[in-house]
Short mmCIF file of C-alpha atoms in Angstrom, two decimals:
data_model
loop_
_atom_site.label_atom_id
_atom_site.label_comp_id
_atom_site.label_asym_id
_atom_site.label_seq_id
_atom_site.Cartn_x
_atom_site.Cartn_y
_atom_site.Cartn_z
CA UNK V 1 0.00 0.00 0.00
CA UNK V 2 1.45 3.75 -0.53
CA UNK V 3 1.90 6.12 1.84
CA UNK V 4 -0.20 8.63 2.92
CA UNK V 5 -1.59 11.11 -0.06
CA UNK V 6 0.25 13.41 -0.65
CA UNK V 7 -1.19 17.38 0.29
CA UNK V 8 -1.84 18.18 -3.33
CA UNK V 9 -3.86 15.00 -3.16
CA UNK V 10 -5.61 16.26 -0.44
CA UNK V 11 -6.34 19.49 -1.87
CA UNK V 12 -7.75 18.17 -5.06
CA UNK V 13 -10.87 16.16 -3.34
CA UNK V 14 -12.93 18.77 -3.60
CA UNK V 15 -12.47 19.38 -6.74
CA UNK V 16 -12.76 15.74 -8.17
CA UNK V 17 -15.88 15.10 -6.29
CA UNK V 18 -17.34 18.53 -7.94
CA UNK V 19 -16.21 18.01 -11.26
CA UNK V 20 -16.41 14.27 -12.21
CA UNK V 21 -19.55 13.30 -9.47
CA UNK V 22 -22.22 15.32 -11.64
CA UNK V 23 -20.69 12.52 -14.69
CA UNK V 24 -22.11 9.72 -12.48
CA UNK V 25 -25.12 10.66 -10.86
CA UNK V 26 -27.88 8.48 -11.34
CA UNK V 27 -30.92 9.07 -13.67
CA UNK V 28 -29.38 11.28 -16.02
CA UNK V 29 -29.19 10.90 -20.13
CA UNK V 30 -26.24 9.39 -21.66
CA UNK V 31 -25.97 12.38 -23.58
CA UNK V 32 -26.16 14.96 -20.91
CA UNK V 33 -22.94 12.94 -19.31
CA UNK V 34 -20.96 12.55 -22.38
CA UNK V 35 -20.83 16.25 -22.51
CA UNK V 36 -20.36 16.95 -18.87
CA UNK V 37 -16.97 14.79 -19.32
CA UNK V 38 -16.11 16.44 -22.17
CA UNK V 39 -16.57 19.95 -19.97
CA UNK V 40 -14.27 18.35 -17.18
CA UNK V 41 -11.72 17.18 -19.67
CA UNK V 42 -11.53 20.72 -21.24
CA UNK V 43 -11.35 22.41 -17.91
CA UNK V 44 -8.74 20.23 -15.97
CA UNK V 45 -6.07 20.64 -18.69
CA UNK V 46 -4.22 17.67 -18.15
CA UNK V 47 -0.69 18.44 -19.70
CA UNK V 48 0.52 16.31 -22.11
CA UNK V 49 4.35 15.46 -21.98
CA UNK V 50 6.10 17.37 -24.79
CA UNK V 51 7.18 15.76 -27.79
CA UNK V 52 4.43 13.68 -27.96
CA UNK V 53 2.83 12.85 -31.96
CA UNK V 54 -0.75 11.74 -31.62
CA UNK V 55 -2.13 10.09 -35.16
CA UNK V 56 -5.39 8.87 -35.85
CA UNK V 57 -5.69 5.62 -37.54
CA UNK V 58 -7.90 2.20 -37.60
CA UNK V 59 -7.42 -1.43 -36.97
CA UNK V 60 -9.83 -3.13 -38.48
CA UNK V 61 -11.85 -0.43 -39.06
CA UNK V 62 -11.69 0.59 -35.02
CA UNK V 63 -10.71 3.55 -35.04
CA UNK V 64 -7.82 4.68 -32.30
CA UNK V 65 -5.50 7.11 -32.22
CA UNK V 66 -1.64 6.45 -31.97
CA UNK V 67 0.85 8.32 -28.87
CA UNK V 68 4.08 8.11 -29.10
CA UNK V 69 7.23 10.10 -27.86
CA UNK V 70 8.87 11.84 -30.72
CA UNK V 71 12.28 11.98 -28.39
CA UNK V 72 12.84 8.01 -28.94
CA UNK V 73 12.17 5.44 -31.03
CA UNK V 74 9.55 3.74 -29.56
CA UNK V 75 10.08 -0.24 -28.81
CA UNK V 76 6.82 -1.91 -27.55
CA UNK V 77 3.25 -1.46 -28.05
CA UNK V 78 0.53 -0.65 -25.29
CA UNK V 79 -3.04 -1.57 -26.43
CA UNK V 80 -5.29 1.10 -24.22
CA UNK V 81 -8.77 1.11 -23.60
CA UNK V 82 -10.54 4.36 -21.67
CA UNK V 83 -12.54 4.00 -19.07
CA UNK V 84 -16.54 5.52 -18.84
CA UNK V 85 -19.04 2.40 -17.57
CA UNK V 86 -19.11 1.62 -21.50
CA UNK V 87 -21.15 4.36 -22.00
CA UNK V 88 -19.06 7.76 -22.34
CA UNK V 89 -15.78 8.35 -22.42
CA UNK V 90 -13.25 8.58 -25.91
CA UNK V 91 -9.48 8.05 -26.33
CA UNK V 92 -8.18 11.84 -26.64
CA UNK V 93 -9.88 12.26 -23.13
CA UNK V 94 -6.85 9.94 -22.19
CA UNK V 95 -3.54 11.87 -24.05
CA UNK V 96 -1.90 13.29 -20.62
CA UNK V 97 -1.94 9.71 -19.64
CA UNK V 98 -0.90 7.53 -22.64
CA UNK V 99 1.61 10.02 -23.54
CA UNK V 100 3.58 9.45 -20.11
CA UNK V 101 2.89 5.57 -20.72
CA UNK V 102 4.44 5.97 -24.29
CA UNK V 103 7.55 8.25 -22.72
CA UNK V 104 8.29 5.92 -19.78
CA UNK V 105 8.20 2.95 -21.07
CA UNK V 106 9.14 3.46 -24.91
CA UNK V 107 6.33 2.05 -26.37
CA UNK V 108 3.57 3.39 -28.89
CA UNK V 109 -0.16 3.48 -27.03
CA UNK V 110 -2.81 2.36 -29.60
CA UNK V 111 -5.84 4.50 -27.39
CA UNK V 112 -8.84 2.68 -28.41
CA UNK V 113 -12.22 4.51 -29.14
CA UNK V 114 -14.41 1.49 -29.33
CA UNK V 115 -17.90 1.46 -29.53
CA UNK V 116 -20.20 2.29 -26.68
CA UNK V 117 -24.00 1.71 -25.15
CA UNK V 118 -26.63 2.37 -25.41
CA UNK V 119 -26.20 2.44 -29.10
CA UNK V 120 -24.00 -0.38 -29.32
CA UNK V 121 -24.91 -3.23 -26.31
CA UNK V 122 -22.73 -6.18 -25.27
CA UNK V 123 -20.84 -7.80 -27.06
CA UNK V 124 -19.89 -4.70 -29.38
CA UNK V 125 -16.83 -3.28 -27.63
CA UNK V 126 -15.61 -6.28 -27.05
CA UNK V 127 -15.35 -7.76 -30.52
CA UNK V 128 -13.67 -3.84 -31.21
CA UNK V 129 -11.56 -4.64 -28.66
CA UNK V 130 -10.46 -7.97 -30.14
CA UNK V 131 -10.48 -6.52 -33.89
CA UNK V 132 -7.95 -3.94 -32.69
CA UNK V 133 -5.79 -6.86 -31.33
CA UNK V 134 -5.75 -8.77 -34.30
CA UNK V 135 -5.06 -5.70 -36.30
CA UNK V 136 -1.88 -5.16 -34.51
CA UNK V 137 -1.33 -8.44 -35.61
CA UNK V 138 -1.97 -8.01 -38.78
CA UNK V 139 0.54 -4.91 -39.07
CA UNK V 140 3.31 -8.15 -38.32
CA UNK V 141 3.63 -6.63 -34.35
CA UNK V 142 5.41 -9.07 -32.54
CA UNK V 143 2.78 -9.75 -29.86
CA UNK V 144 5.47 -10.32 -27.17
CA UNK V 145 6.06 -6.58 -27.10
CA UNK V 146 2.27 -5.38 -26.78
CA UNK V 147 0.71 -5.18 -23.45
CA UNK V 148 -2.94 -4.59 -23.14
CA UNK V 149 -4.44 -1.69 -20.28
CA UNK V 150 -7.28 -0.15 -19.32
CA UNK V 151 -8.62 2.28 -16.87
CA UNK V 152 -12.80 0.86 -14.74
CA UNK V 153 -14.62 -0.41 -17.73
CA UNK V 154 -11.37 0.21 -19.80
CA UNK V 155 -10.01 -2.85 -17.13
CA UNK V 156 -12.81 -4.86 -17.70
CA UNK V 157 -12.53 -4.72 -21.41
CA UNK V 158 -8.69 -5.38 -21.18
CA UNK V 159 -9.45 -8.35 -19.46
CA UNK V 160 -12.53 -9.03 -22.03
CA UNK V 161 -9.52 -8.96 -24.83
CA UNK V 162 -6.81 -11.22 -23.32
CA UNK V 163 -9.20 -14.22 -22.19
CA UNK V 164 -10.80 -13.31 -26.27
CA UNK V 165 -7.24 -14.09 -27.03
CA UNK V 166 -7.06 -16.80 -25.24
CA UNK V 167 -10.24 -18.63 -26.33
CA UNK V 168 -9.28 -17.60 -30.38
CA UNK V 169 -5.80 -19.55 -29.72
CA UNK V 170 -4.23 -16.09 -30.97
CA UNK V 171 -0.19 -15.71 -29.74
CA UNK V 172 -1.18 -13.98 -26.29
CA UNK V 173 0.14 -10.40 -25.52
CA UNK V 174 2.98 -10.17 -22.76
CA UNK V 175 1.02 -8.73 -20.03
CA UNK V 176 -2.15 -6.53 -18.53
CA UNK V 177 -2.33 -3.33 -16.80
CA UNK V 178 -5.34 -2.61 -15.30
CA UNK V 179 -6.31 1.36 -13.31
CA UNK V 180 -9.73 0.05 -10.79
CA UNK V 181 -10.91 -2.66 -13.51
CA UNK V 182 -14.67 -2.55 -13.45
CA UNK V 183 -15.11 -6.70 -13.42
CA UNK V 184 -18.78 -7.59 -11.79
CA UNK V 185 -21.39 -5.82 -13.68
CA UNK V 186 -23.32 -7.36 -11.18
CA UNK V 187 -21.92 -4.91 -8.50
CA UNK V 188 -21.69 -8.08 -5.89
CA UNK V 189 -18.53 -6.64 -4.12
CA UNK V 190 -18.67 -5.62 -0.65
CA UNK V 191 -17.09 -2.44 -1.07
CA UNK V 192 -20.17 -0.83 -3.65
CA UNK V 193 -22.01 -0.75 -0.15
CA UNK V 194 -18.87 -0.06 2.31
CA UNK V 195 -17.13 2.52 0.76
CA UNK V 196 -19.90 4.58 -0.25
CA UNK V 197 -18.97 7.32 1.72
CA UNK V 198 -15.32 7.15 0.84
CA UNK V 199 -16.28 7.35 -3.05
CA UNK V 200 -15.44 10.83 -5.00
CA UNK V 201 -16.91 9.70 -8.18
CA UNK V 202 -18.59 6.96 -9.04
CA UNK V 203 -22.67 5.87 -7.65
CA UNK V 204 -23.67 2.30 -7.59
CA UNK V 205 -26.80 3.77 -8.95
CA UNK V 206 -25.12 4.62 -12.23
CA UNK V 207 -23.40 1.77 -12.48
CA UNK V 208 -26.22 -0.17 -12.05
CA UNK V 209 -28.44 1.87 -14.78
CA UNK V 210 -24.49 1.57 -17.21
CA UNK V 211 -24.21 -2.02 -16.72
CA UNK V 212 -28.19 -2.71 -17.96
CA UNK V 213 -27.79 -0.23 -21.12
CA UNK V 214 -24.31 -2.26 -22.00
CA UNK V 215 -25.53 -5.83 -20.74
CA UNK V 216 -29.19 -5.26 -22.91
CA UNK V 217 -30.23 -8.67 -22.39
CA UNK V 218 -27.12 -10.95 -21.18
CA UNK V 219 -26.72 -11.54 -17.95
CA UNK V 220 -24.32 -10.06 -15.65
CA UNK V 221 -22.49 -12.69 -14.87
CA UNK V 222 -21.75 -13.60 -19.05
CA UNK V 223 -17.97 -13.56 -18.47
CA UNK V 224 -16.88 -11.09 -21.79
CA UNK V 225 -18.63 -8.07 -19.63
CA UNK V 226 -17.96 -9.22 -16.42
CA UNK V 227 -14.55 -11.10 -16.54
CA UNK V 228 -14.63 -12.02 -12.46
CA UNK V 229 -16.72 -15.25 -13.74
CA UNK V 230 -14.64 -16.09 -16.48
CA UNK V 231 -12.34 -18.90 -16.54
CA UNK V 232 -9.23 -17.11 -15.63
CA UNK V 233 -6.37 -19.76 -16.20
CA UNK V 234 -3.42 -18.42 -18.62
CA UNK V 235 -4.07 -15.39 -18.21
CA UNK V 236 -0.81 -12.92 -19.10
CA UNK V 237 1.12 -11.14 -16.11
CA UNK V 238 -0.95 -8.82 -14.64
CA UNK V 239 -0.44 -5.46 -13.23
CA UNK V 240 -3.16 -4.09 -10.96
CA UNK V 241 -3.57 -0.63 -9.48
CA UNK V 242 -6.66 0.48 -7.39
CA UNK V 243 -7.41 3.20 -4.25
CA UNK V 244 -9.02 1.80 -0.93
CA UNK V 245 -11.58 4.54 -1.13
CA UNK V 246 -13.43 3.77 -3.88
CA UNK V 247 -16.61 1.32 -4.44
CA UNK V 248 -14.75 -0.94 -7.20
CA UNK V 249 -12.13 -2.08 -4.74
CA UNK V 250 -13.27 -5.45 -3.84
CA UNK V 251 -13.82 -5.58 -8.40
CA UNK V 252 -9.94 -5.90 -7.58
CA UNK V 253 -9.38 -7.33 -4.86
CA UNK V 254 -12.00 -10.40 -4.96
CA UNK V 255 -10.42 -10.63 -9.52
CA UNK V 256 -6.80 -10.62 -8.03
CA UNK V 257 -7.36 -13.49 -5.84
CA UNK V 258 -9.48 -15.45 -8.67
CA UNK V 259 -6.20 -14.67 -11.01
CA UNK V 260 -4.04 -16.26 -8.60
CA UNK V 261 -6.11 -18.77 -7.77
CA UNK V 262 -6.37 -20.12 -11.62
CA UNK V 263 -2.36 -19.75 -11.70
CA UNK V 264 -2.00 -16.47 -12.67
CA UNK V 265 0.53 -13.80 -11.62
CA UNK V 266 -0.69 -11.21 -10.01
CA UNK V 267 0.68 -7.79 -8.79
CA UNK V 268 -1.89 -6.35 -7.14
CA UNK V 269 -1.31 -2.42 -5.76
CA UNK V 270 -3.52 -0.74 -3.44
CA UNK V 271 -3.33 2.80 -2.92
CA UNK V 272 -4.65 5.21 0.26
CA UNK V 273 -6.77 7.79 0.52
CA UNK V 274 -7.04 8.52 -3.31
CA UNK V 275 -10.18 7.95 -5.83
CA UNK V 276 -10.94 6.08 -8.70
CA UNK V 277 -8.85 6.10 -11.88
CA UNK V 278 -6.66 9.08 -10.01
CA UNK V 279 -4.56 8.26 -12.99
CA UNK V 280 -6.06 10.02 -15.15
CA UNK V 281 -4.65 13.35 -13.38
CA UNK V 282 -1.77 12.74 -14.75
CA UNK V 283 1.01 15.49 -14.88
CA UNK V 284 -1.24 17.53 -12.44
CA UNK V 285 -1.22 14.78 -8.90
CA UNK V 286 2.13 13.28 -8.15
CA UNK V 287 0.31 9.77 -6.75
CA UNK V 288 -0.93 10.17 -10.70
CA UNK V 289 2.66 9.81 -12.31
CA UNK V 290 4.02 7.58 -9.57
CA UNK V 291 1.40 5.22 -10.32
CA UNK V 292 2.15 5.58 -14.02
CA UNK V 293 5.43 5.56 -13.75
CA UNK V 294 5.06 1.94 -11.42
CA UNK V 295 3.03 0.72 -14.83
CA UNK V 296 5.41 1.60 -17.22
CA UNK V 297 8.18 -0.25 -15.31
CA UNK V 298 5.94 -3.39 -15.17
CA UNK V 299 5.51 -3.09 -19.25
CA UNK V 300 9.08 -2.46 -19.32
CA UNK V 301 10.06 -6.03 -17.03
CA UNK V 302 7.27 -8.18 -19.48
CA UNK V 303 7.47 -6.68 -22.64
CA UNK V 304 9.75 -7.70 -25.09
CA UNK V 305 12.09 -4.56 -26.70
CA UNK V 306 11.22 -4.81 -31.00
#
């Protein structure tokens, strides 16, 4: 576990839980949230690392959009998919943190915008998320230097990808990194109820009213949207980072142990006192790049060096 938050962490609290609760709060239009992010994101100008190219492009025909470091030549391959409960959320929302990824550990992030619900229900962004695989494939990648990552539903869909990979008999990337993985759409974990108090942004309310618009009819438990009931064996190395604060904590705790359980290795990394995909204030929260930086030295020890 880390140390105690920092006093910039501290002081930005109030601010989170202003800016990204309103996102989450229950009973309000898909449409009405997708902008309110886009407000936050605009607002919070989350610096991106110099020197960093961004380039749209497809795989498949998903589209993403490539970050890389223009100040080296860049040697692996990160795989990332944004977080949003499947139904907001877009890859440039995500440049502050991809583009430290790509820096620290020399790789080129493929940022995923794949589709989302309620337009597009289970199993849409996971075949997109499995398309984009194989098109890295495709492009003759050596999959031994991509890792796959995600950020809450991002996780989940990470996860939805490698045991996809798995299943297809497709060479399997070198590892997972995983910012609070969203992985029980059936919200079963202790902590949705305990830490209710402690949680900046997220409501089980929303979650609740996300996971029905992306499930549509499938159940909960159907392992692709909810990979805690998947069979977990063979799994890559996997690299998870969550706060104790927030409601998706046991989605990582209670996944970690079913990981090890089925063989798996597992580094699991609990931090205090922060919120939910802090990550994402990258360049603006110290805990933000120290966690970053902790995931880029994981791709670094897994991933192969093209």
């Amino acid at each position: 576990m880390s140390q105690r938050p920092s006093l910039r962490a501290l002081a930005w609290r109030r601010p989170v839980r202003w800016l990204l609760a309103p996102i989450f709060q229950a009973g309000r239009s898909v449409a009405l949230r997708r902008r309110l992010l886009l407000r936050v994101a605009a607002l919070t100008r989350l610096p991106v690392v110099r020197c960093t190219k961004i380039a749209a492009d497809t795989l498949r025909g998903v589209p993403i959009e490539w970050v890389s470091s223009t100040r080296q030549t860049p040697r692996r391959v990160l795989l990332y998919f944004h977080g949003g409960a499947y139904i907001v959320g877009a890859a440039r929302i995500y440049r502050a943190v991809n583009a430290r990824l790509a820096d620290w550990a020399q790789a080129r992030v493929a940022a995923v915008d794949y589709r989302l619900a309620p337009e597009h229900p289970f199993p849409a962004a996971s075949q997109d998320a499995l398309d984009a695989y194989r098109g890295l494939l495709e492009r003759g990648i050596d999959p031994a230097t991509i890792v796959l990552g995600g950020d809450s539903a991002g996780g989940g869909l990470a996860l939805a990808c490698a045991l996809q990979i798995r299943d297809a008999g497709l060479p399997a990337p070198a590892a997972v990194v995983l910012f609070s993985p969203w992985t029980d759409l059936g919200l079963r974990g202790e902590s949705i109820r305990s830490h209710a108090a402690s949680e900046l942004v997220l409501d089980a309310d929303t979650l609740r009213e996300a996971a029905a618009a992306y499930l549509g009819a499938q159940p909960a438990d159907t392992p692709l949207a909810s990979p805690m009931y998947a069979d977990l064996h063979g799994l890559p190395p996997l690299l998870i980072q969550v706060a104790d604060t927030e409601i998706l904590y046991d989605d990582a705790l209670r996944f970690a142990e079913r990981a090890q359980a089925a063989g798996g290795t597992v580094e699991l990394r609990v931090w205090h006192g922060l919120w939910h995909v802090w990550q994402a204030f990258a360049g603006k929260l110290p805990e933000a790049d120290a966690a970053l930086r902790e995931a880029a030295a994981f791709i670094v020890r897994h991933a192969r060096a093209a």
